Coordinates of C-alpha atoms and ligand atoms in Angstrom, one line a residue:
X25 CA -16.1 -27.3 4.4
X26 CA -18.4 -24.5 3.7
X27 CA -18.5 -23.6 0.0
X28 CA -19.1 -19.6 -0.4
X29 CA -19.7 -17.7 -3.7
X30 CA -17.1 -15.1 -3.3
X31 CA -16.5 -11.7 -5.6
X32 CA -13.4 -10.0 -5.2
X33 CA -13.4 -6.0 -6.0
X34 CA -10.3 -5.3 -7.9
X35 CA -7.5 -7.2 -9.9
X36 CA -4.1 -6.4 -8.7
X37 CA -1.7 -8.7 -6.3
X38 CA -4.1 -8.4 -3.6
X39 CA -7.6 -9.6 -5.4
X40 CA -5.6 -12.1 -7.8
X41 CA -3.5 -13.8 -4.7
X42 CA -7.3 -13.3 -3.1
X43 CA -9.1 -15.5 -5.8
X44 CA -6.2 -18.0 -6.2
X45 CA -6.3 -18.7 -2.2
X46 CA -10.5 -19.0 -2.0
X47 CA -10.2 -21.1 -5.4
X48 CA -7.9 -23.4 -3.4
X49 CA -10.0 -23.4 -0.2
X50 CA -13.0 -24.8 -2.4
X51 CA -14.7 -21.5 -3.2
X52 CA -16.1 -19.7 -6.7
X53 CA -14.9 -16.4 -7.3
X54 CA -16.0 -13.8 -9.4
X55 CA -13.6 -11.0 -9.6
X56 CA -14.3 -8.0 -10.2
X57 CA -12.0 -4.7 -12.2
X58 CA -12.7 -1.7 -13.3
X59 CA -10.0 -1.3 -15.7
X60 CA -8.9 -3.2 -19.1
X61 CA -6.4 -5.5 -17.5
X62 CA -5.1 -6.8 -14.1
X63 CA -2.2 -6.1 -12.6
X64 CA -3.5 -2.7 -10.2
X65 CA -0.8 -0.2 -9.5
X66 CA 1.8 -2.3 -11.3
X67 CA 0.1 -1.7 -14.4
X68 CA 2.0 1.4 -15.2
X69 CA -0.2 4.3 -16.4
X70 CA 1.6 7.1 -18.5
X71 CA -1.2 9.7 -17.5
X72 CA -1.9 12.0 -14.5
X73 CA -5.0 13.0 -13.1
X74 CA -6.1 16.9 -14.5
X75 CA -6.1 18.1 -10.9
X76 CA -2.2 17.8 -9.8
X77 CA -3.1 17.4 -6.1
X78 CA -6.2 15.1 -7.4
X79 CA -8.6 16.3 -4.6
X80 CA -11.6 14.5 -6.0
X81 CA -11.0 10.8 -6.1
X82 CA -14.5 11.0 -8.0
X83 CA -13.1 12.7 -11.1
X84 CA -14.3 12.0 -14.3
X85 CA -11.7 9.1 -15.7
X86 CA -9.7 9.3 -12.8
X87 CA -6.3 8.0 -12.5
X88 CA -6.2 4.7 -10.5
X89 CA -1.9 4.5 -10.6
X90 CA 0.4 5.7 -9.2
X91 CA 4.0 4.7 -10.7
X92 CA 6.3 6.7 -12.3
X93 CA 8.5 5.6 -15.4
X94 CA 11.4 4.3 -14.5
X95 CA 9.9 2.8 -11.0
X96 CA 12.6 -0.3 -9.9
X97 CA 11.0 -2.1 -7.0
X98 CA 12.0 -1.1 -3.5
X99 CA 12.3 -5.0 -2.7
X100 CA 14.1 -7.4 -3.9
X101 CA 12.3 -9.9 -6.4
X102 CA 12.7 -12.6 -3.7
X103 CA 10.2 -10.7 -1.1
X104 CA 7.7 -10.0 -4.1
X105 CA 6.5 -13.4 -5.1
X106 CA 3.6 -15.9 -4.0
X107 CA 4.3 -18.9 -2.2
X108 CA 4.4 -22.0 -5.7
X109 CA 5.0 -19.2 -7.5
X110 CA 8.5 -17.6 -7.1
X111 CA 9.4 -13.9 -8.8
X112 CA 12.9 -14.8 -7.7
X113 CA 14.8 -17.0 -10.0
X114 CA 12.6 -16.3 -13.2
X115 CA 12.8 -13.9 -15.5
X116 CA 9.1 -12.7 -17.1
X117 CA 9.6 -9.7 -19.0
X118 CA 13.4 -9.5 -20.0
X119 CA 14.6 -7.7 -16.4
X120 CA 16.3 -10.3 -14.1
X121 CA 17.4 -7.2 -12.0
X122 CA 17.3 -8.4 -8.2
X123 CA 15.3 -4.7 -8.2
X124 CA 13.4 -5.1 -11.6
X125 CA 11.3 -2.4 -13.2
X126 CA 7.9 -2.6 -12.9
X127 CA 6.8 -4.0 -16.2
X128 CA 8.7 -7.1 -14.8
X129 CA 6.5 -7.4 -11.7
X130 CA 3.5 -7.0 -13.9
X131 CA 4.3 -9.6 -16.5
X132 CA 4.8 -12.2 -13.1
X133 CA 1.6 -10.6 -12.3
X134 CA -0.1 -11.6 -15.2
X135 CA 1.9 -15.0 -15.9
X136 CA 0.7 -15.5 -11.7
X137 CA -3.4 -15.2 -12.9
X138 CA -2.8 -17.5 -15.6
X139 CA -1.0 -20.2 -13.9
X140 CA -3.3 -20.2 -11.0
X141 CA -6.1 -20.5 -13.4
X142 CA -7.3 -16.5 -11.9
X143 CA -7.5 -14.7 -15.1
X144 CA -10.4 -16.6 -16.4
X145 CA -12.8 -15.0 -13.4
X146 CA -11.4 -11.9 -14.3
X147 CA -14.2 -9.6 -15.0
X148 CA -12.7 -6.7 -17.2
X149 CA -14.0 -3.2 -17.0
X150 CA -16.5 -4.3 -14.4
X151 CA -16.7 -1.5 -11.7
X152 CA -18.1 -1.8 -8.5
X153 CA -20.4 0.8 -7.5
X154 CA -22.3 -0.6 -4.2
X155 CA -21.7 -3.3 -2.3
X156 CA -24.5 -3.6 0.2
X157 CA -25.2 -6.7 3.3
X158 CA -28.8 -8.1 2.4
X159 CA -29.1 -8.3 6.6
X160 CA -28.4 -6.6 9.3
X161 CA -25.1 -7.2 10.7
X162 CA -23.9 -10.2 12.3
X163 CA -22.2 -12.3 9.6
X164 CA -24.4 -13.9 8.6
X165 CA -25.7 -11.9 5.7
X166 CA -25.7 -12.1 2.0
X167 CA -23.9 -9.0 -0.4
X168 CA -25.6 -7.0 -3.6
X169 CA -23.1 -5.9 -5.7
X170 CA -23.8 -3.5 -8.4
X171 CA -21.6 -3.1 -10.7
X172 CA -21.3 -1.5 -14.2
X173 CA -20.1 -3.1 -16.9
X174 CA -18.3 -2.2 -20.5
X175 CA -21.6 -1.3 -22.1
X176 CA -22.4 1.3 -19.0
X177 CA -25.0 -1.5 -18.3
X178 CA -26.1 -1.7 -14.3
X179 CA -26.3 -5.2 -12.7
X180 CA -26.9 -5.9 -9.3
X181 CA -25.6 -9.7 -8.2
X182 CA -26.4 -11.6 -4.4
X183 CA -23.0 -13.2 -3.4
X184 CA -22.3 -15.3 0.0
X185 CA -18.8 -12.7 0.6
X186 CA -17.2 -10.3 -0.2
X187 CA -13.8 -9.5 -0.4
X188 CA -12.5 -6.0 -0.7
X189 CA -9.3 -5.4 -2.6
X190 CA -9.2 -1.8 -4.2
X191 CA -5.8 -0.9 -3.3
X192 CA -4.5 1.6 -0.9
X193 CA -1.9 3.6 -3.1
X194 CA -4.2 5.4 -5.2
X195 CA -6.5 9.0 -3.5
X196 CA -3.5 11.0 -2.0
X197 CA -3.4 12.4 1.5
X198 CA -2.5 15.8 1.3
X199 CA -1.6 17.4 4.5
X200 CA -2.7 21.2 5.4
X201 CA 0.3 23.2 5.4
X202 CA -0.3 26.2 7.6
X203 CA -0.3 29.7 5.5
X204 CA -0.6 27.3 1.9
X205 CA -3.2 29.9 0.5
X206 CA -0.5 32.4 0.5
X207 CA 1.8 30.1 -1.8
X208 CA 2.1 31.2 -5.1
X209 CA 3.6 28.2 -6.9
X210 CA 2.8 24.9 -8.1
X211 CA 1.5 21.9 -6.0
X212 CA 1.5 18.2 -6.8
X213 CA 1.1 14.9 -4.8
X214 CA 3.6 12.1 -6.5
X215 CA 0.3 10.1 -7.4
X216 CA 0.7 12.3 -10.5
X217 CA 4.3 12.5 -10.8
X218 CA 5.2 10.1 -14.0
X219 CA 9.3 11.7 -16.0
X220 CA 11.2 14.6 -14.4
X221 CA 11.2 16.1 -17.7
X222 CA 8.7 18.9 -16.7
X223 CA 10.4 20.1 -13.7
X224 CA 13.9 20.2 -15.7
X225 CA 14.1 23.9 -15.6
X226 CA 12.2 24.7 -12.2
X227 CA 14.2 26.4 -9.5
X228 CA 13.6 24.5 -6.4
X229 CA 11.2 21.5 -6.0
X230 CA 10.3 20.9 -2.5
X231 CA 9.7 17.3 -2.2
X232 CA 8.3 16.0 1.6
X233 CA 9.0 12.9 2.8
X234 CA 6.4 10.3 3.5
X235 CA 6.0 10.6 7.0
X236 CA 5.9 6.7 8.1
X237 CA 4.5 5.3 11.5
X238 CA 8.5 5.5 13.2
X239 CA 8.3 8.9 12.6
X240 CA 10.3 11.3 10.2
X241 CA 12.5 12.3 13.6
X242 CA 13.9 8.8 14.4
X243 CA 15.0 8.3 10.8
X244 CA 16.0 11.8 9.7
X245 CA 17.1 13.0 13.1
X246 CA 18.4 16.6 13.4
X247 CA 22.1 16.2 12.7
X248 CA 21.1 14.8 9.6
X249 CA 19.4 18.0 8.1
X250 CA 21.3 20.2 5.3
X251 CA 23.1 19.3 2.3
X252 CA 22.8 15.5 1.5
X253 CA 26.8 14.4 0.3
X254 CA 25.6 11.6 -2.0
X255 CA 23.8 14.0 -4.2
X256 CA 24.7 17.5 -5.9
X257 CA 21.2 19.0 -5.7
X258 CA 19.3 17.3 -2.3
X259 CA 19.0 18.9 1.2
X260 CA 16.9 17.8 3.8
X261 CA 15.0 19.9 6.1
X262 CA 12.5 19.1 9.3
X263 CA 9.1 19.4 8.5
X264 CA 7.3 22.5 6.9
X265 CA 6.1 24.7 9.7
X266 CA 4.4 27.1 7.4
X267 CA 4.5 29.6 4.5
X268 CA 5.7 32.8 5.3
X269 CA 3.2 35.8 4.3
X270 CA 5.9 36.8 1.5
X271 CA 5.5 33.3 -0.2
X272 CA 8.8 31.0 1.0
X273 CA 8.1 27.5 2.8
X274 CA 9.5 27.7 6.3
X275 CA 11.3 24.7 8.2
X276 CA 10.5 23.6 11.9
X277 CA 14.5 24.0 12.3
X278 CA 14.0 27.6 11.3
X279 CA 15.9 28.0 8.1
X280 CA 13.3 28.8 4.8
X281 CA 13.6 28.5 1.6
X282 CA 11.7 29.6 -1.9
X283 CA 10.8 27.1 -4.1
X284 CA 8.8 26.5 -7.4
X285 CA 6.6 23.4 -6.6
X286 CA 6.0 21.4 -3.7
X287 CA 5.8 18.2 -4.1
X288 CA 3.8 15.9 -1.9
X289 CA 5.3 12.2 -1.3
X290 CA 2.5 12.2 2.1
X291 CA 0.8 8.7 1.0
X292 CA -2.0 8.1 0.1
X293 CA -5.6 7.3 2.1
X294 CA -8.1 4.6 1.9
X295 CA -11.0 5.0 -0.3
X296 CA -14.0 2.6 -0.4
X297 CA -16.7 4.9 -2.6
X298 CA -18.7 1.7 -2.9
X299 CA -19.5 1.1 0.5
X300 CA -21.6 2.9 3.0
X301 CA -23.1 1.6 5.3
X302 CA -23.8 1.6 9.7
X303 CA -20.3 -0.1 11.7
X304 CA -17.7 0.7 8.8
X305 CA -15.9 4.1 8.8
X306 CA -12.6 5.6 7.6
X307 CA -11.8 8.3 10.1
X308 CA -8.5 9.8 9.9
X309 CA -7.4 6.6 7.7
X310 CA -8.0 4.6 10.5
X311 CA -10.4 1.6 8.7
X312 CA -12.4 0.2 11.9
X313 CA -13.2 -1.1 13.5
X314 CA -11.4 -4.0 11.7
X315 CA -10.2 -7.3 13.5
X316 CA -7.1 -7.9 12.7
X317 CA -6.9 -5.5 9.6
X318 CA -9.2 -7.8 7.6
X319 CA -12.3 -8.3 9.3
X320 CA -15.2 -5.8 10.2
X321 CA -16.0 -6.7 13.2
X322 CA -19.4 -6.1 12.1
X323 CA -20.0 -7.9 9.0
X324 CA -17.4 -10.4 9.4
X325 CA -16.4 -12.6 8.1
X326 CA -18.6 -12.5 4.9
X327 CA -17.1 -8.9 4.5
X328 CA -13.3 -8.7 4.6
X329 CA -10.6 -6.7 3.5
X330 CA -7.1 -7.7 1.7
X331 CA -4.3 -5.0 1.3
X332 CA -4.7 -2.8 3.9
X333 CA -1.4 -3.5 6.3
X334 CA 1.7 -1.7 5.0
X335 CA 5.2 -2.1 6.4
X336 CA 5.7 -5.2 5.7
X337 CA 6.7 -8.0 3.0
X338 CA 3.7 -6.4 1.3
X339 CA 3.4 -9.6 -0.9
X340 CA 3.2 -12.1 1.4
X341 CA 1.1 -10.3 3.9
X342 CA -1.4 -9.9 1.0
X343 CA -1.6 -13.7 0.8
X344 CA -1.5 -14.6 4.7
X345 CA -4.3 -12.3 4.4
X346 CA -6.0 -14.0 1.6
X347 CA -5.5 -17.7 3.1
X348 CA -7.3 -16.2 6.3
X349 CA -10.5 -15.2 4.4
X350 CA -10.3 -18.6 2.6
X351 CA -10.0 -20.2 5.4
X352 CA -12.6 -18.4 7.8
X353 CA -14.8 -18.5 4.8
X354 CA -14.7 -22.1 4.7
X355 CA -14.6 -23.0 8.5
X356 CA -11.5 -23.9 8.6
X357 CA -10.2 -21.2 11.0
X358 CA -12.4 -19.7 13.2
X359 CA -12.7 -15.8 14.6
X360 CA -14.0 -14.6 17.9
X361 CA -17.5 -13.7 18.9
X362 CA -18.4 -10.4 17.8
X363 CA -17.6 -9.0 21.5
X364 CA -14.5 -10.5 21.0
X365 CA -13.5 -9.0 18.0
X366 CA -14.4 -5.8 19.3
X367 CA -12.5 -6.0 22.7
X368 CA -9.6 -7.1 20.8
X369 CA -9.4 -3.8 18.5
X370 CA -10.2 -1.7 21.3
X371 CA -7.3 -3.1 23.6
X372 CA -5.2 -2.3 20.1
X373 CA -6.3 1.2 19.8
X374 CA -5.8 1.4 23.4
X375 CA -1.9 0.6 22.9
X376 CA -1.5 2.7 20.0
X377 CA -2.3 5.5 22.2
X378 CA -0.1 4.4 25.2
X379 CA 2.5 4.5 22.7
X380 CA 1.4 7.9 21.1
X381 CA 1.3 6.4 17.4
X382 CA -1.4 8.7 15.7
X383 CA -4.8 7.3 14.7
X384 CA -3.7 7.6 10.9
X385 CA -0.7 4.8 11.8
X386 CA -3.5 2.6 12.5
X387 CA -2.9 0.1 9.4
X388 CA 1.2 0.4 9.8
X389 CA 2.5 -2.7 11.0
X390 CA 5.5 -1.0 12.2
X391 CA 7.6 -2.6 14.3
X392 CA 5.5 -5.1 14.7
X393 CA 5.4 -7.2 11.1
X394 CA 6.7 -10.1 12.5
X395 CA 4.5 -10.9 15.0
X396 CA 1.6 -10.1 12.9
X397 CA 2.9 -11.9 10.1
X398 CA 3.3 -15.1 12.3
X399 CA 0.1 -14.7 14.2
X400 CA -1.8 -15.2 10.4
X401 CA 0.7 -17.8 9.9
X402 CA -0.7 -19.5 13.0
X403 CA -4.2 -18.9 11.9
X404 CA -4.0 -21.1 8.6
X405 CA -1.2 -23.7 9.4
X406 CA 1.8 -22.5 7.8
X407 CA 5.3 -21.6 9.0
X408 CA 6.5 -19.0 10.8
X409 CA 8.5 -16.0 9.0
X410 CA 11.7 -17.2 7.8
X411 CA 14.5 -15.4 9.4
X412 CA 16.3 -14.8 5.8
X413 CA 13.4 -12.9 4.7
X414 CA 13.2 -11.1 8.1
X415 CA 16.2 -10.2 7.9
X416 CA 16.2 -9.4 3.9
X417 CA 13.1 -7.0 4.4
X418 CA 14.8 -5.4 7.5
X419 CA 18.0 -4.8 5.4
X420 CA 15.8 -3.4 2.7
X421 CA 14.1 -0.7 5.0
X422 CA 17.5 0.5 5.9
X423 CA 18.8 1.4 2.3
X424 CA 15.0 3.1 1.5
X425 CA 15.9 5.1 4.5
X426 CA 18.8 6.0 3.9
X427 CA 18.3 8.0 0.9
X428 CA 20.9 6.1 -1.0
X429 CA 19.3 4.7 -3.8
X430 CA 22.2 3.2 -5.3
X431 CA 21.7 0.3 -2.8
X432 CA 19.6 -1.5 -5.7
X433 CA 22.4 -2.2 -7.7
X434 CA 24.9 -2.9 -4.6
X435 CA 22.4 -5.2 -3.1
X436 CA 24.5 -8.5 -4.3
X437 CA 27.6 -7.7 -4.5
X438 CA 27.1 -6.7 -0.8
X439 CA 26.1 -9.9 0.3
X440 CA 28.9 -11.5 -0.9
X441 CA 31.3 -8.9 0.6
X442 CA 29.7 -8.2 4.2
X443 CA 26.6 -10.3 4.6
X444 CA 24.2 -7.2 3.3
X445 CA 24.9 -4.8 5.5
X446 CA 23.9 -1.8 2.7
X447 CA 25.8 1.1 4.7
X448 CA 28.8 1.3 2.1
X449 CA 31.5 3.4 3.4
X450 CA 30.6 7.2 2.9
X451 CA 27.1 6.9 3.0
X452 CA 24.2 8.4 5.2
X453 CA 23.0 5.4 6.5
Ligands
FAD527 P1 -3.6 -2.5 -6.4 O1 -2.5 -2.7 -7.0 O2 -3.7 -0.8 -6.4 O3 -5.2 -2.6 -7.2 C1 -6.2 -2.2 -7.3 C2 -7.3 -3.1 -8.2 O4 -8.6 -2.6 -7.7 C3 -6.9 -2.4 -9.7 O5 -6.6 -3.1 -10.6 C4 -8.0 -1.0 -9.6 O6 -8.5 -0.8 -10.7 C5 -9.2 -1.9 -9.0 N1 -10.2 -1.1 -8.4 C6 -10.3 0.1 -7.9 N2 -11.9 0.4 -6.8 C7 -12.5 -0.4 -7.9 C8 -14.0 -0.8 -8.4 N3 -15.0 0.0 -7.7 N4 -14.1 -1.6 -9.1 C9 -13.3 -2.9 -9.8 N5 -11.8 -3.0 -9.7 C10 -11.5 -1.6 -8.8 N6 4.8 -3.0 -3.1 C11 6.4 -3.6 -3.0 O7 5.9 -5.2 -2.4 N7 7.2 -3.8 -3.3 C12 7.5 -2.7 -4.1 O8 8.2 -1.6 -4.4 C13 6.6 -1.6 -4.1 N8 6.5 -0.1 -4.6 C14 5.7 0.5 -4.6 C15 5.7 2.0 -5.5 C16 4.8 2.7 -5.4 C17 5.2 3.8 -6.3 C18 3.4 2.0 -5.3 C19 2.3 3.3 -5.0 C20 3.3 1.1 -4.3 C21 4.3 0.1 -4.4 N9 3.8 -1.0 -4.0 C22 5.3 -1.6 -3.4 C23 2.9 -1.3 -2.8 C24 1.8 -1.5 -4.2 O9 0.7 -1.2 -3.5 C25 1.5 -3.3 -3.3 O10 2.8 -4.2 -4.4 C26 0.7 -4.2 -4.2 O11 0.0 -3.1 -5.8 C27 -0.7 -3.5 -3.7 O12 -2.1 -4.3 -4.5 P2 -3.2 -4.2 -4.5 O13 -4.3 -5.0 -4.8 O14 -4.1 -3.9 -3.1 O15 -3.5 -2.6 -4.8

């Protein structure tokens, strides 16, 4: 088995589990983390960017994290552990709830990093500035990693392989609303939302819902528009059509409202400021060409990405992607030829087009997430996704889409009473 010297960029959940799997496979690992602690997204940062829309990801002091103070997980803890190191059944920071607050997840990740031996390999305050191939593609080259340490000095080191785990929930995706230049109120992206206090005296806040793969029309059909019964002060409108000449926001279904703030909850865009070479692009939020969301076809297997796909059980997917990378690097698993991977990617894009799925949803695994997880598992000799976990995830999604956020506290009770249907009497589910 080949033993590679591997650089991992980022020490969030993806980087930590990637490092563990690389170690288990016998590789040598260095993890570069630009902040002063591991945990990535789960290390709550009370600061927000000076620009409420965070339009310049390279702005000095740009904040990485997008969590708000009161955030609890949207998946049950059983779906947020790693194999051999579960989050369920144990308490890490005094929060035993099925859907814990962010501190619990961070403490879990800290403990995971310690127990797996990865913590000792994380270089903190080490920002990767540039990653470049020392060759012409074909997967044979080594990689030069330039990074800046705490003292401001820049060093360059050579590795056999690089695994990119820099996170996908940091750089806001801000849609251009027709007529936005006429908007006189405030605008903000959810990346910068921390607490509700600053919004207290606002007359109306417009939150745009994340437009996830299935499309809002499927989930929030016309008959659900209007006041949401569960809340005193929440109305659901169709997508924003434009800003009217005199200021109000016009919705696609015809109504219009005046508001103080537009709060964009429109998701994030992939951003790799340290990668700049031929054969790898980010176009309309499609990172490509990328074989199965992990290996860029031109640079596989020595350049890989863990954490691009979403709409799946994220932690489990991170682990399977990591196992696959580690196994391919050691030679225990094999990839098709470059031509074979390119053909597979082309076929995937063709199918997306045929199904009418926009390019920006390339890395959304919905609805074929189970197929993807099982495919990964097969590559590395892991068992197929358990039906129980599949059902649990689909139940959680249904609850999230119901807009009834009481589901977190009702989850266990409902499982006991009705086998886990999240649609309680009177809810809008
Ligand atoms: P991150 O956690 O973002 O980690 C990336 C790391 O890379 C960071 O530590 C960063 O500092 C570092 N880095 C970046 N650039 C560089 C560089 N150039 N050099 C060195 N280091 C670098 N998932 C769930 O499973 N359940 C949930 O309930 C859930 N809720 C969420 C709620 C919110 C508001 C958000 C934003 C995300 C949520 N997620 C949830 C998804 C979450 O992104 C994943 O759980 C997970 O944290 C992703 O880990 P990651 O390692 O890919 O990215």
